[in-house]
Amino acid sequence: GSSIRGNKVSTIYYSDVVSKFLREGAQTQITLSAEHLFYHFKNGRAGLQNVSISEKGGKLVGIMGASGSGKSTLLNVINGTDKPSSGRVIINGIDIHADPKAIEGVIGYIPQDDLLMEELSVFENLYYAAKLCFDQYSNKELTDLVEQVMLNLGINDIKDLKVGSPLEKTISGGQRKRVNIGLELLREPSVLFVDEPTSGLSSQDSENIMDLLKELSLRGKMVFVVIHQPSSDIFKMFDNLLILDTGGLQIYYGNPIEAVTYFKDIINAANRNQSSCPECGNINPEQIFSIIENKIVNEYGRLTKTRKVSPGQWYQYFRENIKLPKIQHTKRKIVVAQDIPNWWKQFKVYATRDFKSKLTNTQYLIINLTQAPLLALFIGFLVKYYATIETDNPVYSFYENDNIPVYFFMSIIVALFMGLTVSAEEIFRDRKLLKRERFLNLSKSSYLVAKVGVLFIISALQTGTFVAIGNWMLEIHNMDFSLWLILFSCAAFANILGLNVSASFNSAVTIYILIPLLLIPQLLLSGVVINFDKFNPKVTTMDGVPLIGEVMASRWAFEAAVVTQFKDNPYESQFYQLDKAAALAEYKKLYYVPRLETELAFVFNNMRRRLSSQGNKMRNSLSLLCAEIGSELEVIGKDKFPQLDDLVLEKFDSTTYEVTSNFLEVLKRLYVNRYNEAFEEKVRITNELTSTPMAKAQFDSLKLRYQNEAIETAVKNVNTTHRVIELDGRLVQKIYPIYFEDHNPKHVLDFRTKFYSPTKHLAGIYIDTTLFNIIVIWVMSFLLFVTLYFDVLKKFIALFSNRSRKRIAK
């Protein structure tokens, strides 16, 4: 990359020396033509208008133009990133937009921005790029290849330095550009597109970078370079030059030296035959744009904003004076050196690269590994409640801590928060790198799965430390794994949700503004902050969880945590089935049957008013009685009440009333007996477990150690005002949801039921709530992964933005 300079000799570049040894390599068979390219942006503005190019291999082609003239747009169209509105780009007879797979590995792209992983060293950046290109090479061969490229680029002495960011520089700007070029030199694409390679560099670094690109062209490659304000030496390196004017109009295509005389000749300049300085031989490319953008002088001798020659006029001059050469496309297939590894190997490279970049980022590690334990300490300390007023020896008791449900809820919100923050910028930060790797035609799913896998490991560590510290502080026993699994599932869900956001928005500020907007619905619709029964009537339902709550991971996670803590703890698990039988019998004898008796009495007392306004109410009451008694008969036997069909207004009489009343009395006694049996059996088991003073002490401590009174109150819902309500012609149980078992699915896939229900019904199978809820969270995570893979959110935002632009335009 060096150059030899002297007062009495022309500058000799490294590429000049190399060219003497690369004559054979220059005879490569590469042809490229761009035929009448037009491109329009989404807002309808023209980006390119009738641009054509014809080139053979071994050429360094410069693309110049004023800001906004379409240079980068042209580069993106001819490299296949953007599809033209009309026209086509052909390489060796292949339309690159119609058949992109046929040119895999042929095109390389070096954008203006750095495409480096800032946390990795120079060597690691190049090494992992090589791993994704050359499956046929061993690790030693890859290392040798990378070291040879670094030696050629003159960056071997900084191989172990971290690349760093432009704000926290570890290597210079020129070195960063060389590393960027090295990423493409590794695989030596036949056609290379480079966007502003000299921006922000010193004149010496700029010449060295351009000399490297010139060497590539001398090796037979075709190199297109978008450049702004080149020096004379750089300008003379180009074999051909394409100039664009405002609106994407092509106004010159040909030899760069002749460009000066071409524009001078059109305006009849005094020295129109002179292209360079007679004394020093330098060319000033700026004079070309001075001619192109020359303004009209008004009668006061001041420059106006109107150009002497408009872009359209320059385009007409181009059409009249310059004829593009015709090229005969070769049909020879371009030899591609790269051999893309399979899905699994790509996954390993992506995962290793991502994991290593995070390990070397000290701030990232400190923040993400300490926030979980710090939050656990903070929350655990605050919610560790125990009574101290008028108590001589206050002692903390897990059983009496009213804040345990709050701890579970805050743990879930923390898991969601950590999952979102750790993933929200991941794809956004990699976007530029992915843009380059798109030309390698790598597997998108391998990248995403690797990204998700690394995030899952981080989230598993975060939630693990949170549970370990929080449970230890609050003395929550026998729930470490189950709570960790619930919180990890939430964090994994948030990871993929964050990746969706990261892949869809173009601003880091926007992404982090969205995090509270994503968390607040999870907070409000969890069923904790606001009881589901007390939502806006237009949203909620009095029988189960409202539909909007069913799509919230927090709702499934909180229910799973509370249900498993109550139902599966070592104390309650001994009596759960007996408590369930007693609770359901108590509900039937105290609330359910009395409500049926009330409805029956209402109908009997208003028999004479059946034709009055009370008639509809009586008919509804009889319909309710018929439906509920019918449900009971399904369990105890239909022969127990053959008069069911008489519970209609037309047949109802005093005899039907007496028979029905007697049946309800028998039904009540049935549930009284069931309650007594369950209660007596629990007493018997309790007596066995407390037969000795030591056993009694152990039994009592078991309840204090594992049971929590606040959770018990919540899952039993004993504080509800309405124990049973009428809804849509049937009675709905509101008390004891933790013992609820009367599932009435509308279809086989209907799994919706009451909040805190111990089981879920799906396709005829009863599944434990904790297991089912965790599965639901993972199913939602999988669906989010599908939307991530197909960029559903990104496409939706683009569609919405396009419609907004059209409305504004109208």
Short mmCIF file of N, CA and C in Angstrom, two decimals, residues 132-259:
data_model
loop_
_atom_site.label_atom_id
_atom_site.label_comp_id
_atom_site.label_asym_id
_atom_site.label_seq_id
_atom_site.Cartn_x
_atom_site.Cartn_y
_atom_site.Cartn_z
N LEU A 132 -16.91 -17.76 7.64
CA LEU A 132 -18.22 -17.77 6.99
C LEU A 132 -18.12 -17.89 5.47
N CYS A 133 -16.88 -17.82 4.94
CA CYS A 133 -16.69 -17.86 3.49
C CYS A 133 -16.08 -19.16 2.99
N PHE A 134 -15.19 -19.75 3.77
CA PHE A 134 -14.38 -20.86 3.26
C PHE A 134 -14.53 -22.09 4.14
N ASP A 135 -15.52 -22.88 3.82
CA ASP A 135 -15.74 -24.11 4.58
C ASP A 135 -14.67 -25.15 4.26
N GLN A 136 -14.02 -25.01 3.08
CA GLN A 136 -13.05 -26.01 2.64
C GLN A 136 -11.70 -25.87 3.33
N TYR A 137 -11.48 -24.77 4.05
CA TYR A 137 -10.19 -24.53 4.68
C TYR A 137 -10.18 -25.00 6.12
N SER A 138 -9.03 -25.48 6.56
CA SER A 138 -8.85 -25.82 7.98
C SER A 138 -8.60 -24.54 8.76
N ASN A 139 -8.61 -24.66 10.09
CA ASN A 139 -8.37 -23.46 10.93
C ASN A 139 -7.00 -22.87 10.65
N LYS A 140 -6.00 -23.73 10.42
CA LYS A 140 -4.66 -23.23 10.13
C LYS A 140 -4.63 -22.50 8.79
N GLU A 141 -5.30 -23.06 7.80
CA GLU A 141 -5.34 -22.41 6.49
C GLU A 141 -6.08 -21.08 6.56
N LEU A 142 -7.12 -21.02 7.37
CA LEU A 142 -7.84 -19.75 7.54
C LEU A 142 -6.95 -18.71 8.21
N THR A 143 -6.22 -19.17 9.24
CA THR A 143 -5.31 -18.25 9.94
C THR A 143 -4.24 -17.72 9.00
N ASP A 144 -3.67 -18.61 8.17
CA ASP A 144 -2.64 -18.19 7.21
C ASP A 144 -3.21 -17.20 6.20
N LEU A 145 -4.45 -17.46 5.75
CA LEU A 145 -5.09 -16.56 4.79
C LEU A 145 -5.29 -15.18 5.40
N VAL A 146 -5.78 -15.13 6.63
CA VAL A 146 -6.03 -13.85 7.29
C VAL A 146 -4.72 -13.09 7.51
N GLU A 147 -3.69 -13.81 7.94
CA GLU A 147 -2.40 -13.15 8.17
C GLU A 147 -1.80 -12.62 6.88
N GLN A 148 -2.01 -13.34 5.78
CA GLN A 148 -1.50 -12.87 4.49
C GLN A 148 -2.22 -11.60 4.05
N VAL A 149 -3.55 -11.57 4.25
CA VAL A 149 -4.32 -10.37 3.91
C VAL A 149 -3.88 -9.19 4.76
N MET A 150 -3.69 -9.43 6.06
CA MET A 150 -3.24 -8.34 6.93
C MET A 150 -1.87 -7.85 6.53
N LEU A 151 -1.01 -8.77 6.10
CA LEU A 151 0.32 -8.38 5.64
C LEU A 151 0.23 -7.52 4.38
N ASN A 152 -0.64 -7.92 3.45
CA ASN A 152 -0.82 -7.16 2.21
C ASN A 152 -1.40 -5.78 2.49
N LEU A 153 -2.25 -5.68 3.52
CA LEU A 153 -2.89 -4.41 3.85
C LEU A 153 -2.03 -3.54 4.76
N GLY A 154 -0.95 -4.09 5.26
CA GLY A 154 -0.09 -3.32 6.16
C GLY A 154 -0.68 -3.12 7.55
N ILE A 155 -1.49 -4.07 8.00
CA ILE A 155 -2.11 -3.96 9.33
C ILE A 155 -1.73 -5.12 10.22
N ASN A 156 -0.66 -5.83 9.86
CA ASN A 156 -0.26 -7.00 10.65
C ASN A 156 0.17 -6.61 12.05
N ASP A 157 0.72 -5.41 12.19
CA ASP A 157 1.21 -4.98 13.50
C ASP A 157 0.09 -4.60 14.47
N ILE A 158 -1.15 -4.47 13.98
CA ILE A 158 -2.27 -4.13 14.87
C ILE A 158 -3.26 -5.29 14.96
N LYS A 159 -2.85 -6.48 14.59
CA LYS A 159 -3.76 -7.63 14.50
C LYS A 159 -4.46 -7.93 15.82
N ASP A 160 -3.79 -7.69 16.95
CA ASP A 160 -4.36 -8.04 18.25
C ASP A 160 -5.07 -6.88 18.94
N LEU A 161 -5.12 -5.72 18.29
CA LEU A 161 -5.79 -4.58 18.88
C LEU A 161 -7.30 -4.67 18.64
N LYS A 162 -8.06 -4.27 19.66
CA LYS A 162 -9.51 -4.21 19.49
C LYS A 162 -9.84 -3.10 18.51
N VAL A 163 -10.79 -3.36 17.62
CA VAL A 163 -11.15 -2.38 16.59
C VAL A 163 -11.65 -1.10 17.24
N GLY A 164 -12.53 -1.21 18.23
CA GLY A 164 -13.05 -0.03 18.91
C GLY A 164 -14.05 0.73 18.04
N SER A 165 -14.63 1.75 18.61
CA SER A 165 -15.61 2.56 17.90
C SER A 165 -14.94 3.85 17.41
N PRO A 166 -15.58 4.56 16.46
CA PRO A 166 -14.99 5.82 16.00
C PRO A 166 -14.82 6.84 17.12
N LEU A 167 -15.67 6.75 18.16
CA LEU A 167 -15.57 7.68 19.28
C LEU A 167 -14.50 7.25 20.29
N GLU A 168 -14.30 5.94 20.41
CA GLU A 168 -13.28 5.41 21.31
C GLU A 168 -12.25 4.68 20.47
N LYS A 169 -11.39 5.46 19.84
CA LYS A 169 -10.49 4.90 18.84
C LYS A 169 -9.38 4.06 19.49
N THR A 170 -9.18 2.90 18.88
CA THR A 170 -8.04 2.06 19.23
C THR A 170 -7.08 1.99 18.05
N ILE A 171 -7.67 1.97 16.85
CA ILE A 171 -6.87 2.03 15.62
C ILE A 171 -7.31 3.27 14.84
N SER A 172 -6.49 3.71 13.90
CA SER A 172 -6.77 4.95 13.17
C SER A 172 -7.87 4.73 12.13
N GLY A 173 -8.37 5.85 11.58
CA GLY A 173 -9.41 5.76 10.56
C GLY A 173 -8.93 5.04 9.32
N GLY A 174 -7.69 5.31 8.90
CA GLY A 174 -7.14 4.63 7.74
C GLY A 174 -7.02 3.13 7.97
N GLN A 175 -6.62 2.76 9.18
CA GLN A 175 -6.51 1.33 9.50
C GLN A 175 -7.88 0.65 9.50
N ARG A 176 -8.90 1.38 10.00
CA ARG A 176 -10.26 0.83 9.99
C ARG A 176 -10.72 0.58 8.55
N LYS A 177 -10.41 1.53 7.65
CA LYS A 177 -10.79 1.36 6.25
C LYS A 177 -10.09 0.14 5.66
N ARG A 178 -8.83 -0.05 6.03
CA ARG A 178 -8.09 -1.20 5.51
C ARG A 178 -8.68 -2.52 6.01
N VAL A 179 -9.10 -2.51 7.26
CA VAL A 179 -9.74 -3.72 7.79
C VAL A 179 -11.04 -3.99 7.05
N ASN A 180 -11.80 -2.93 6.76
CA ASN A 180 -13.03 -3.09 6.00
C ASN A 180 -12.77 -3.67 4.62
N ILE A 181 -11.75 -3.16 3.98
CA ILE A 181 -11.39 -3.68 2.66
C ILE A 181 -10.91 -5.12 2.80
N GLY A 182 -10.20 -5.40 3.88
CA GLY A 182 -9.71 -6.75 4.11
C GLY A 182 -10.82 -7.78 4.20
N LEU A 183 -11.98 -7.38 4.72
CA LEU A 183 -13.11 -8.30 4.80
C LEU A 183 -13.53 -8.80 3.43
N GLU A 184 -13.37 -7.93 2.40
CA GLU A 184 -13.71 -8.35 1.04
C GLU A 184 -12.51 -8.97 0.34
N LEU A 185 -11.30 -8.50 0.65
CA LEU A 185 -10.11 -9.10 0.03
C LEU A 185 -9.97 -10.57 0.38
N LEU A 186 -10.48 -10.95 1.54
CA LEU A 186 -10.39 -12.35 1.97
C LEU A 186 -10.98 -13.29 0.92
N ARG A 187 -12.15 -12.93 0.41
CA ARG A 187 -12.83 -13.83 -0.53
C ARG A 187 -12.67 -13.40 -1.98
N GLU A 188 -12.05 -12.24 -2.22
CA GLU A 188 -11.75 -11.74 -3.56
C GLU A 188 -12.94 -11.86 -4.51
N PRO A 189 -13.97 -11.07 -4.30
CA PRO A 189 -15.11 -11.09 -5.22
C PRO A 189 -14.68 -10.57 -6.59
N SER A 190 -15.33 -11.05 -7.61
CA SER A 190 -14.97 -10.65 -8.97
C SER A 190 -15.40 -9.22 -9.27
N VAL A 191 -16.52 -8.79 -8.67
CA VAL A 191 -17.00 -7.42 -8.85
C VAL A 191 -17.15 -6.79 -7.47
N LEU A 192 -16.46 -5.70 -7.25
CA LEU A 192 -16.45 -5.06 -5.93
C LEU A 192 -17.01 -3.65 -6.03
N PHE A 193 -17.92 -3.33 -5.13
CA PHE A 193 -18.52 -2.00 -5.06
C PHE A 193 -18.10 -1.33 -3.76
N VAL A 194 -17.57 -0.12 -3.85
CA VAL A 194 -17.03 0.58 -2.69
C VAL A 194 -17.66 1.96 -2.61
N ASP A 195 -18.21 2.28 -1.44
CA ASP A 195 -18.89 3.56 -1.26
C ASP A 195 -18.04 4.47 -0.37
N GLU A 196 -17.55 5.57 -0.95
CA GLU A 196 -16.78 6.59 -0.22
C GLU A 196 -15.66 5.98 0.63
N PRO A 197 -14.69 5.31 0.02
CA PRO A 197 -13.63 4.68 0.83
C PRO A 197 -12.66 5.67 1.46
N THR A 198 -12.65 6.92 0.98
CA THR A 198 -11.65 7.88 1.49
C THR A 198 -12.26 8.93 2.41
N SER A 199 -13.55 8.81 2.72
CA SER A 199 -14.18 9.84 3.55
C SER A 199 -13.59 9.84 4.95
N GLY A 200 -13.24 11.02 5.43
CA GLY A 200 -12.70 11.16 6.77
C GLY A 200 -11.25 10.78 6.92
N LEU A 201 -10.54 10.50 5.82
CA LEU A 201 -9.14 10.09 5.90
C LEU A 201 -8.22 11.21 5.43
N SER A 202 -6.99 11.12 5.86
CA SER A 202 -5.97 12.07 5.39
C SER A 202 -5.67 11.78 3.93
N SER A 203 -5.00 12.72 3.28
CA SER A 203 -4.69 12.55 1.85
C SER A 203 -3.80 11.33 1.62
N GLN A 204 -2.85 11.09 2.54
CA GLN A 204 -1.95 9.95 2.39
C GLN A 204 -2.71 8.64 2.56
N ASP A 205 -3.56 8.57 3.60
CA ASP A 205 -4.35 7.36 3.81
C ASP A 205 -5.30 7.12 2.65
N SER A 206 -5.87 8.20 2.11
CA SER A 206 -6.79 8.08 0.98
C SER A 206 -6.09 7.47 -0.23
N GLU A 207 -4.89 7.96 -0.51
CA GLU A 207 -4.14 7.42 -1.66
C GLU A 207 -3.77 5.96 -1.44
N ASN A 208 -3.41 5.61 -0.21
CA ASN A 208 -3.05 4.21 0.07
C ASN A 208 -4.25 3.28 -0.11
N ILE A 209 -5.42 3.75 0.36
CA ILE A 209 -6.62 2.93 0.23
C ILE A 209 -6.98 2.76 -1.24
N MET A 210 -6.93 3.83 -2.01
CA MET A 210 -7.26 3.75 -3.43
C MET A 210 -6.24 2.89 -4.18
N ASP A 211 -4.99 2.94 -3.74
CA ASP A 211 -3.97 2.11 -4.36
C ASP A 211 -4.28 0.62 -4.16
N LEU A 212 -4.81 0.28 -2.99
CA LEU A 212 -5.21 -1.11 -2.75
C LEU A 212 -6.33 -1.54 -3.70
N LEU A 213 -7.28 -0.63 -3.91
CA LEU A 213 -8.38 -0.94 -4.83
C LEU A 213 -7.87 -1.04 -6.26
N LYS A 214 -6.92 -0.18 -6.61
CA LYS A 214 -6.33 -0.25 -7.96
C LYS A 214 -5.62 -1.59 -8.16
N GLU A 215 -4.95 -2.05 -7.13
CA GLU A 215 -4.27 -3.35 -7.22
C GLU A 215 -5.28 -4.47 -7.49
N LEU A 216 -6.45 -4.38 -6.82
CA LEU A 216 -7.49 -5.38 -7.06
C LEU A 216 -7.92 -5.41 -8.52
N SER A 217 -8.09 -4.23 -9.11
CA SER A 217 -8.49 -4.17 -10.52
C SER A 217 -7.40 -4.74 -11.42
N LEU A 218 -6.15 -4.51 -11.03
CA LEU A 218 -5.04 -5.05 -11.81
C LEU A 218 -4.97 -6.58 -11.72
N ARG A 219 -5.60 -7.11 -10.69
CA ARG A 219 -5.67 -8.57 -10.57
C ARG A 219 -6.81 -9.15 -11.41
N GLY A 220 -7.49 -8.27 -12.15
CA GLY A 220 -8.56 -8.74 -13.02
C GLY A 220 -9.94 -8.51 -12.47
N LYS A 221 -10.04 -7.93 -11.29
CA LYS A 221 -11.35 -7.66 -10.71
C LYS A 221 -11.95 -6.40 -11.32
N MET A 222 -13.25 -6.26 -11.16
CA MET A 222 -13.94 -5.05 -11.59
C MET A 222 -14.34 -4.29 -10.33
N VAL A 223 -13.88 -3.05 -10.19
CA VAL A 223 -14.09 -2.29 -8.97
C VAL A 223 -14.80 -0.98 -9.30
N PHE A 224 -15.95 -0.77 -8.64
CA PHE A 224 -16.69 0.49 -8.77
C PHE A 224 -16.55 1.25 -7.46
N VAL A 225 -16.17 2.52 -7.56
CA VAL A 225 -15.90 3.32 -6.37
C VAL A 225 -16.70 4.63 -6.44
N VAL A 226 -17.55 4.84 -5.45
CA VAL A 226 -18.19 6.15 -5.29
C VAL A 226 -17.23 7.02 -4.49
N ILE A 227 -16.89 8.20 -5.04
CA ILE A 227 -15.88 9.03 -4.37
C ILE A 227 -16.28 10.49 -4.48
N HIS A 228 -15.85 11.25 -3.49
CA HIS A 228 -16.19 12.67 -3.41
C HIS A 228 -14.90 13.45 -3.20
N GLN A 229 -14.65 14.42 -4.05
CA GLN A 229 -13.47 15.29 -3.97
C GLN A 229 -12.15 14.50 -3.93
N PRO A 230 -11.84 13.73 -4.95
CA PRO A 230 -10.56 13.01 -4.98
C PRO A 230 -9.41 13.96 -5.30
N SER A 231 -8.22 13.56 -4.88
CA SER A 231 -7.03 14.33 -5.24
C SER A 231 -6.68 14.03 -6.70
N SER A 232 -5.71 14.75 -7.20
CA SER A 232 -5.30 14.56 -8.60
C SER A 232 -4.77 13.14 -8.82
N ASP A 233 -3.94 12.67 -7.90
CA ASP A 233 -3.36 11.33 -8.07
C ASP A 233 -4.43 10.25 -8.02
N ILE A 234 -5.40 10.40 -7.10
CA ILE A 234 -6.48 9.42 -7.02
C ILE A 234 -7.34 9.48 -8.27
N PHE A 235 -7.62 10.68 -8.75
CA PHE A 235 -8.46 10.86 -9.94
C PHE A 235 -7.86 10.15 -11.15
N LYS A 236 -6.53 10.22 -11.26
CA LYS A 236 -5.87 9.62 -12.42
C LYS A 236 -5.77 8.10 -12.32
N MET A 237 -6.08 7.54 -11.12
CA MET A 237 -6.06 6.08 -10.99
C MET A 237 -7.23 5.42 -11.71
N PHE A 238 -8.33 6.14 -11.87
CA PHE A 238 -9.53 5.54 -12.45
C PHE A 238 -9.32 5.24 -13.93
N ASP A 239 -9.84 4.10 -14.34
CA ASP A 239 -9.82 3.75 -15.76
C ASP A 239 -11.01 4.39 -16.48
N ASN A 240 -12.14 4.48 -15.80
CA ASN A 240 -13.32 5.11 -16.35
C ASN A 240 -14.00 5.92 -15.27
N LEU A 241 -14.78 6.92 -15.70
CA LEU A 241 -15.45 7.79 -14.75
C LEU A 241 -16.91 7.99 -15.19
N LEU A 242 -17.83 7.86 -14.21
CA LEU A 242 -19.24 8.12 -14.46
C LEU A 242 -19.65 9.28 -13.56
N ILE A 243 -20.28 10.30 -14.15
CA ILE A 243 -20.70 11.47 -13.38
C ILE A 243 -22.22 11.58 -13.44
N LEU A 244 -22.82 11.78 -12.27
CA LEU A 244 -24.27 11.97 -12.14
C LEU A 244 -24.56 13.40 -11.73
N ASP A 245 -25.68 13.91 -12.21
CA ASP A 245 -26.12 15.23 -11.81
C ASP A 245 -27.43 15.11 -11.04
N THR A 246 -27.88 16.20 -10.50
CA THR A 246 -29.10 16.23 -9.67
C THR A 246 -30.26 15.53 -10.38
N GLY A 247 -30.96 14.68 -9.61
CA GLY A 247 -32.08 13.93 -10.18
C GLY A 247 -31.67 12.58 -10.74
N GLY A 248 -30.39 12.19 -10.54
CA GLY A 248 -29.93 10.89 -11.02
C GLY A 248 -29.71 10.84 -12.52
N LEU A 249 -29.38 11.99 -13.14
CA LEU A 249 -29.15 12.05 -14.58
C LEU A 249 -27.67 11.81 -14.88
N GLN A 250 -27.41 10.93 -15.83
CA GLN A 250 -26.05 10.63 -16.22
C GLN A 250 -25.57 11.70 -17.20
N ILE A 251 -24.44 12.36 -16.87
CA ILE A 251 -23.97 13.45 -17.75
C ILE A 251 -22.55 13.21 -18.28
N TYR A 252 -21.89 12.14 -17.84
CA TYR A 252 -20.59 11.79 -18.42
C TYR A 252 -20.28 10.33 -18.13
N TYR A 253 -19.62 9.71 -19.11
CA TYR A 253 -19.13 8.34 -18.92
C TYR A 253 -17.96 8.14 -19.87
N GLY A 254 -16.76 7.93 -19.30
CA GLY A 254 -15.58 7.73 -20.15
C GLY A 254 -14.31 7.93 -19.37
N ASN A 255 -13.24 8.29 -20.09
CA ASN A 255 -11.93 8.47 -19.48
C ASN A 255 -11.95 9.67 -18.54
N PRO A 256 -11.42 9.52 -17.30
CA PRO A 256 -11.48 10.64 -16.33
C PRO A 256 -10.67 11.85 -16.77
N ILE A 257 -9.53 11.65 -17.45
CA ILE A 257 -8.71 12.79 -17.88
C ILE A 257 -9.45 13.60 -18.93
N GLU A 258 -10.15 12.89 -19.82
CA GLU A 258 -10.86 13.58 -20.90
C GLU A 258 -12.11 14.29 -20.39
N ALA A 259 -12.55 13.97 -19.16
CA ALA A 259 -13.76 14.60 -18.61
C ALA A 259 -13.58 16.11 -18.50
#
